[in-house]
XYZ file of C-alpha atoms in Angstrom:
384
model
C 60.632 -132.843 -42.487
C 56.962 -131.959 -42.090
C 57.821 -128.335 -42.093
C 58.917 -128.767 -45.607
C 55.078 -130.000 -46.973
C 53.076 -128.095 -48.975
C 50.886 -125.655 -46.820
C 47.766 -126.309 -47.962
C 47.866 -129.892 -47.199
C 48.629 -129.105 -44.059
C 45.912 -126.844 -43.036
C 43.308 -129.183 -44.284
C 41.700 -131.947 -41.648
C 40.791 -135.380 -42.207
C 36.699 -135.463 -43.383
C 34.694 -135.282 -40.049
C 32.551 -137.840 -40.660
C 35.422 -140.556 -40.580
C 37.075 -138.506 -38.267
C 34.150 -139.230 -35.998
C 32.880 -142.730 -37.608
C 36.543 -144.088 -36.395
C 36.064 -142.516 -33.054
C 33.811 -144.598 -31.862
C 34.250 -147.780 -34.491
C 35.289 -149.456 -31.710
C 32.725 -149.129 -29.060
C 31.314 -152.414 -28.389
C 27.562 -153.173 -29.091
C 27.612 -149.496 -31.390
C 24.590 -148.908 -34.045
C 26.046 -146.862 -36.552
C 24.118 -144.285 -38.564
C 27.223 -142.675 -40.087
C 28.769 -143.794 -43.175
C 27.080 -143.363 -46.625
C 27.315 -146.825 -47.330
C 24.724 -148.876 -48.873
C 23.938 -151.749 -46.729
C 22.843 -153.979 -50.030
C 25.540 -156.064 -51.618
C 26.317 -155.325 -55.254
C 23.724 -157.447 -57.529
C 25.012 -160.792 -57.908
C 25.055 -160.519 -61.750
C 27.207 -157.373 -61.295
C 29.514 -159.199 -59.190
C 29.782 -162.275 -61.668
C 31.202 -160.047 -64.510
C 33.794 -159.009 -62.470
C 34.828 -162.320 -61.754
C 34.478 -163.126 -65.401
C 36.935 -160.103 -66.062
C 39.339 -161.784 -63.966
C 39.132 -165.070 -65.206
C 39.336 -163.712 -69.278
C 42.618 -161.295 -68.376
C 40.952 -158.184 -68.418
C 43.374 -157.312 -66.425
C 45.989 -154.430 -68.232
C 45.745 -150.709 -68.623
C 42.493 -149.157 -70.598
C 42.435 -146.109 -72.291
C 42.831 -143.415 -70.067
C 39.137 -141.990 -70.287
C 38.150 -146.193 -70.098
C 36.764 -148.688 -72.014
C 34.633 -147.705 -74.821
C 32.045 -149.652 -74.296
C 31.422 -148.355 -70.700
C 31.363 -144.828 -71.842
C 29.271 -145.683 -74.321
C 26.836 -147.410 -71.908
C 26.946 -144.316 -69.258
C 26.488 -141.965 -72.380
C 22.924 -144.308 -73.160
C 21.822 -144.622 -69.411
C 22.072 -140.464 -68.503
C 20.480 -140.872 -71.628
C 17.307 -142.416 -71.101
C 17.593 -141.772 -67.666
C 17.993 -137.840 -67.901
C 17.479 -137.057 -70.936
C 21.486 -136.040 -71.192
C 22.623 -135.944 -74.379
C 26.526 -136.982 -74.199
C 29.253 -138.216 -76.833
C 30.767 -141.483 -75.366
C 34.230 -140.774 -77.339
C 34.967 -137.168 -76.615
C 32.587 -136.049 -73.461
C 32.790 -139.080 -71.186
C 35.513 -139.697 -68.617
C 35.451 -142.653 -66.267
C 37.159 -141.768 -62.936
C 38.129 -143.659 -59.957
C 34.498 -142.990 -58.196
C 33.090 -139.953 -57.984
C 35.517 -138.179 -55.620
C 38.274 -138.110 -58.198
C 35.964 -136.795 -60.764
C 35.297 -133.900 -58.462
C 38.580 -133.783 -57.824
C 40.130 -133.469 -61.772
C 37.307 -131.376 -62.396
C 38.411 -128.570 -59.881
C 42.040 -128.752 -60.416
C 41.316 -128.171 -64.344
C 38.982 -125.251 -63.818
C 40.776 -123.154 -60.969
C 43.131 -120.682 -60.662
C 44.560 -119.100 -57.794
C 42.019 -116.554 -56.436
C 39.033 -118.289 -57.686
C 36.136 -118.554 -55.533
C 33.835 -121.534 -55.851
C 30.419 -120.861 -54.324
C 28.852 -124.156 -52.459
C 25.847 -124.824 -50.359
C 26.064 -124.627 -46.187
C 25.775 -127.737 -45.111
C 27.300 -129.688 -47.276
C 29.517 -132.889 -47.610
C 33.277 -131.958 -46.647
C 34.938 -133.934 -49.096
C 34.513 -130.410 -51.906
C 36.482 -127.684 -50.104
C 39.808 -129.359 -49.244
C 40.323 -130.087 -53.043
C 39.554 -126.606 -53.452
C 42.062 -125.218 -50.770
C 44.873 -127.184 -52.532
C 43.941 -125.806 -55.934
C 44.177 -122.318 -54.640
C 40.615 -121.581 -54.949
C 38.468 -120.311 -52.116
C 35.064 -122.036 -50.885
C 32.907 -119.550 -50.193
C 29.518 -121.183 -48.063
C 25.854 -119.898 -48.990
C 24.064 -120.333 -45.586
C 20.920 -122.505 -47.100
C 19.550 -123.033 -43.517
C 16.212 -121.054 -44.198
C 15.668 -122.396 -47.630
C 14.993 -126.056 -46.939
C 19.056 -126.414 -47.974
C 18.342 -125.552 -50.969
C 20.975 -123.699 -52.921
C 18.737 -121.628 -54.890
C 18.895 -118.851 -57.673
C 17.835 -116.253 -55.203
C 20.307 -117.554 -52.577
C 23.642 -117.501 -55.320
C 23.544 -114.366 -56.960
C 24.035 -111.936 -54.082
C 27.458 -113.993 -53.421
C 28.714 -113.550 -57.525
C 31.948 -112.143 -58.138
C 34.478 -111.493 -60.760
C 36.093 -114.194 -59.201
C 33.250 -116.414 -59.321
C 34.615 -119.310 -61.195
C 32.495 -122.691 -60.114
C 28.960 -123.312 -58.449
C 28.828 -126.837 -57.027
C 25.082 -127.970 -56.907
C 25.115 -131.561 -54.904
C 21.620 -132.599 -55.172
C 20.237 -134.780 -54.109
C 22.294 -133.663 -51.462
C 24.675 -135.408 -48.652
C 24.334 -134.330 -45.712
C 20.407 -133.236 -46.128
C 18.499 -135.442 -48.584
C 17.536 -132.682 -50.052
C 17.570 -132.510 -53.947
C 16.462 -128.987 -56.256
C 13.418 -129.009 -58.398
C 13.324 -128.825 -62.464
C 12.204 -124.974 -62.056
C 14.896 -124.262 -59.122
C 17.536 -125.817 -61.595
C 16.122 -123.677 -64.199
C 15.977 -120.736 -62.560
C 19.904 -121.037 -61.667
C 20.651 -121.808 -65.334
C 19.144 -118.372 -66.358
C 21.141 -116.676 -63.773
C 24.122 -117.807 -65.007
C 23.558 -118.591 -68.771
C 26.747 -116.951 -70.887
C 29.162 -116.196 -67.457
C 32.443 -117.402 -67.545
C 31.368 -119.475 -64.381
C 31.142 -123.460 -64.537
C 28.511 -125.264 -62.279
C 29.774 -129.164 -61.286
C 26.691 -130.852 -60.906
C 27.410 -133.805 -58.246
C 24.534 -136.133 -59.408
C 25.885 -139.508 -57.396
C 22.076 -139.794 -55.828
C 20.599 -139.647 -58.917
C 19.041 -143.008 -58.873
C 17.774 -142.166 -55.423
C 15.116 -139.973 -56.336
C 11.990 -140.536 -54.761
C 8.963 -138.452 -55.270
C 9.892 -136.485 -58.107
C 12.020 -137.600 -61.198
C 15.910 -136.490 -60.933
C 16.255 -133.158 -63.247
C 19.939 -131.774 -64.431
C 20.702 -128.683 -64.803
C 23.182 -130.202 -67.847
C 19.866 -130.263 -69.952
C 19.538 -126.331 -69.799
C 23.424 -124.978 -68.960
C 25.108 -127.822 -70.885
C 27.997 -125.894 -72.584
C 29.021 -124.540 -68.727
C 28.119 -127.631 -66.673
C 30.509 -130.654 -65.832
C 28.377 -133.261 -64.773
C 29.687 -136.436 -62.076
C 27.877 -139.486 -61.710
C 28.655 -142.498 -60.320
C 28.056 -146.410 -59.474
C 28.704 -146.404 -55.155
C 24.804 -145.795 -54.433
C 22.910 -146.580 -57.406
C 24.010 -149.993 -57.775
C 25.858 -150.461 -53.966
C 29.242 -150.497 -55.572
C 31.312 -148.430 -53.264
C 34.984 -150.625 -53.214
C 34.600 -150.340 -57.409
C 35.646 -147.308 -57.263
C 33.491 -146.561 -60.748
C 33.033 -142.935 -61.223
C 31.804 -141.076 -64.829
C 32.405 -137.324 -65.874
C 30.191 -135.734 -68.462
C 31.613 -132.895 -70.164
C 30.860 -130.774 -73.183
C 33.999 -131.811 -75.098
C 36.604 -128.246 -74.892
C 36.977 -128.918 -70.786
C 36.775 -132.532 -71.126
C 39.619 -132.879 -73.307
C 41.670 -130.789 -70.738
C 40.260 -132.805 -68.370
C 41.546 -135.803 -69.441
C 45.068 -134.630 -69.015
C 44.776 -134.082 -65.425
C 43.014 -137.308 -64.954
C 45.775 -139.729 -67.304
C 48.115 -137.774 -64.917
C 46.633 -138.905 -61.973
C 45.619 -142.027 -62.070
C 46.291 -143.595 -66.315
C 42.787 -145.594 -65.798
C 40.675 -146.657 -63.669
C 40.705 -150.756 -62.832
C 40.238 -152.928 -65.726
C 37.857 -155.574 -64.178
C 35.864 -152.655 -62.021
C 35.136 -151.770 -65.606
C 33.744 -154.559 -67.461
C 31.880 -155.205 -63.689
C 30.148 -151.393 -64.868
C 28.919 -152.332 -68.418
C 27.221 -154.924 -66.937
C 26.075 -152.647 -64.431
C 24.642 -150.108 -66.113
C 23.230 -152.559 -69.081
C 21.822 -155.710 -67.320
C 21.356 -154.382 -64.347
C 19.455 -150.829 -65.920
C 16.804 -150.654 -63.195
C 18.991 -152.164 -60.285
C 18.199 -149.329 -58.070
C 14.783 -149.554 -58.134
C 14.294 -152.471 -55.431
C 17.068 -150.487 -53.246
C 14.998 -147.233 -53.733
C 11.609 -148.826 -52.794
C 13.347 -149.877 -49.625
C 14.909 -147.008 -48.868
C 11.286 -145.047 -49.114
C 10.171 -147.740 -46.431
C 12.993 -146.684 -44.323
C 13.021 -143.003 -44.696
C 8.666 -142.886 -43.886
C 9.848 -144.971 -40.590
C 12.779 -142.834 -39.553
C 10.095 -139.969 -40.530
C 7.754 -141.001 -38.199
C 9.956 -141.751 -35.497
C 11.763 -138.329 -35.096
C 8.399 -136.770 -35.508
C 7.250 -138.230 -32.462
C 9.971 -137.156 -30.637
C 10.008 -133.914 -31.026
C 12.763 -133.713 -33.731
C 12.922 -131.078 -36.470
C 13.712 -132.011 -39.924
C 13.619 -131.137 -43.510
C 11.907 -134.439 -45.155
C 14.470 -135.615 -47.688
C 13.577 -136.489 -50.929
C 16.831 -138.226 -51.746
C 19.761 -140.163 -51.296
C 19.456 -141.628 -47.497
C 20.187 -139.053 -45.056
C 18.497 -136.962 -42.508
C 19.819 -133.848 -41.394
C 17.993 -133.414 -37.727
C 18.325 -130.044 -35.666
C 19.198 -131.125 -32.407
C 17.111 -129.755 -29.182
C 18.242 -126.320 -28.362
C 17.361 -126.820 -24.520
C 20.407 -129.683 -24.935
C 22.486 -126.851 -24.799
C 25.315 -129.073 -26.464
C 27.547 -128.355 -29.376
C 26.795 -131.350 -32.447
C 30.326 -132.454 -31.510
C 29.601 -133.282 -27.391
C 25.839 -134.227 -28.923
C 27.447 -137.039 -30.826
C 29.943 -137.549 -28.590
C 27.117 -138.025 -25.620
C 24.663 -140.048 -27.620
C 27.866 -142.272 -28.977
C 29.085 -143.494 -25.215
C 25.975 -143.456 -23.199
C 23.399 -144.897 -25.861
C 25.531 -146.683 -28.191
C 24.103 -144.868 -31.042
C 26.590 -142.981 -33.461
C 25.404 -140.130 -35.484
C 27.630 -137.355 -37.272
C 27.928 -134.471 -36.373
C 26.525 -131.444 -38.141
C 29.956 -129.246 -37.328
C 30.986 -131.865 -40.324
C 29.180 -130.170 -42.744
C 30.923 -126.447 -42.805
C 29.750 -124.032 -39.773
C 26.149 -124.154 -41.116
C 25.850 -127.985 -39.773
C 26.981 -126.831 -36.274
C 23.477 -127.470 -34.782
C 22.161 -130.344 -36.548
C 23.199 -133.873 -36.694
C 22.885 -136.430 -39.352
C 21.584 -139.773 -39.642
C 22.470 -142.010 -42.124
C 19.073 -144.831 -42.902
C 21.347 -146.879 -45.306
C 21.009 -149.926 -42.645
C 18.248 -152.599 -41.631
C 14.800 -151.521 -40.563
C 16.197 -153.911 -37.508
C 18.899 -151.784 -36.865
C 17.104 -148.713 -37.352
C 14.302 -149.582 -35.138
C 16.533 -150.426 -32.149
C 19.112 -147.250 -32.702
C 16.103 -144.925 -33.030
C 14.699 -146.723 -29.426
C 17.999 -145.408 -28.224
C 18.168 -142.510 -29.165
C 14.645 -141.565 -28.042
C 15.816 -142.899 -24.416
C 17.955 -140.900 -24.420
C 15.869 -137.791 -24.857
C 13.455 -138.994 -22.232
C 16.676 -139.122 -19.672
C 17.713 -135.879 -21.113
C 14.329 -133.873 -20.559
């Protein structure tokens, strides 16, 4: 009967990063620098309310966009946070994390034929969603630009069929997040085209030089905004997700979303308001850490040898891997995996414009860190 599914699900792959994360899962004694998975627990007060949820029977269906109150409390936080100026009623959506946001917000917007223009690298989990919705990802190599999908970079790949730019900053796989004038200079280019931009803002809170910008605060009426709880507040099994969205796509939106899922879970919910009221700032001591770590891991590669962009953002490094290796980033990873016990993913992951690179995820213990980056440099001393 498999002949008989539809195409489109067929030609797509499992993600390559947990493709390769379950490849070697079970390898005894394995540091893991692969998953984008906070290694902090979800603040204790967070965790509390959801218990409280259970205990008071806040357990039955929502309204479909969620709980007022916890739209009302995203629409406040982008708010101060980002100066985002959303209407908790009619522009706020809470989705189940932000993968289904992405993934209501393409299957509204595109028709068959309609190209989506996305940056090269970049996390695999946007182009299968696009596939089944009969659009067509079309990859900006952003290799010589820092990985930076800029102004300059977009417009030579517009189109009449040019129907979505997705701008993931800071970014997954590279750290790498677009500055208020970059994100200004993209808005002019495409101010008044009939051409949306989904802003994938799930790093937000893991900004560390330079204050997180949106390009919602100068393209607003084009822009779909997604946001989310996994990595600002280590709340990845919640499955809490928000979608900002000037109110004529939202409320078309919506339908896909009731559609697909009615709500999102009653208790993750009320766990969120708490979240994102009481626990306001709870990134901060996970971002101070995560400088720590990213300075070491910058340090480390730098003495041996290793080519980087420095992120800025969310915890990643995306490393170029030793041309006199003479090894694909699949048989890299494969290679560093069973002879070093250190698993990396490899930069094929990321669209063709990874093939080369591998990344390195630093959401783990300085500990673990330490030791796996030990490793790793062994094996570049065996390897030269």
């Amino acid at each position: 009967m498999e002949h008989l599914l539809n195409k489109r699900v067929l030609d797509i792959e499992i993600s390559g990063i947990r493709k390769f994360s379950n490849m070697v899962s079970g390898v005894e004694n394995m540091i893991s620098f692969t998953i984008g998975q906070p290694d902090f627990p979800t603040p204790t007060h967070v965790k509390n309310a959801g218990i409280a949820a259970i205990e008071n029977d806040f357990t039955i269906y929502t309204h479909n966009a969620g709980y007022i109150e916890l739209r009302k409390a995203a629409s406040d936080f982008v708010k101060q946070k980002y100066n985002l100026q959303y209407d908790a009623e009619k522009e706020v959506i809470v989705t189940v994390g932000a993968s289904e946001a992405i993934d209501v917000s393409l299957r509204t917007i595109l028709t068959e034929g309609s190209e989506v223009i996305l940056p090269g690298p970049i996390y695999p989990g946007y182009e299968p969603i696009i596939r089944i919705a009969g659009g067509i990802p079309v990859h900006v190599d952003t290799r010589d630009s820092h990985f930076k999908l800029t102004a300059e970079k977009i417009a030579p790949y517009l189109t009449d069929k040019t129907r979505c730019i997705i701008l993931p900053y800071p970014s997954n796989p590279t750290g790498v997040s677009l500055t208020e004038k970059e994100l200004k200079d993209i808005a002019r280019l495409l101010k008044g085209r009939n051409i949306f931009v989904i802003a994938d803002e799930i790093y937000s809170e893991l900004v560390y030089e330079n204050k997180h910008y949106s390009i919602a605060n100068d393209l607003r009426e084009q822009t779909i905004v997604i946001n989310g709880l996994s990595k600002s507040h280590s709340m990845t099994g919640w499955r809490i997700g928000f979608l900002f969205a000037p109110e004529n796509i939202a409320k078309h939106i919506i339908k896909v979303h009731q559609y697909n899922v009615s709500c999102v879970s009653s208790i993750s919910q009320m766990a969120a308001i708490e979240a994102l009221t009481k626990g306001y700032n709870d990134a901060e001591p996970m971002r101070e850490e995560y400088i720590k770590r990213r300075d070491y891991v910058c340090e480390r590669l730098t003495k041996m040898g290793l080519e980087y962009v420095k992120p800025d953002g969310a915890f990643y490094f995306f490393v170029k891997i030793p041309h006199e290796l003479e090894l694909s980033s699949f048989d890299f990873a494969v290679e560093l995996a069973y002879k070093n016990k250190i698993a990396v993913v490899p930069g094929s992951a990321f669209s063709i414009y990874g093939e080369g690179f591998f990344r390195l995820s630093y959401a783990c213990s300085m500990e673990k860190l330490e030791e796996g980056l030990n490793r790793m440099e062994k094996y570049l001393v065996n390897k030269s």
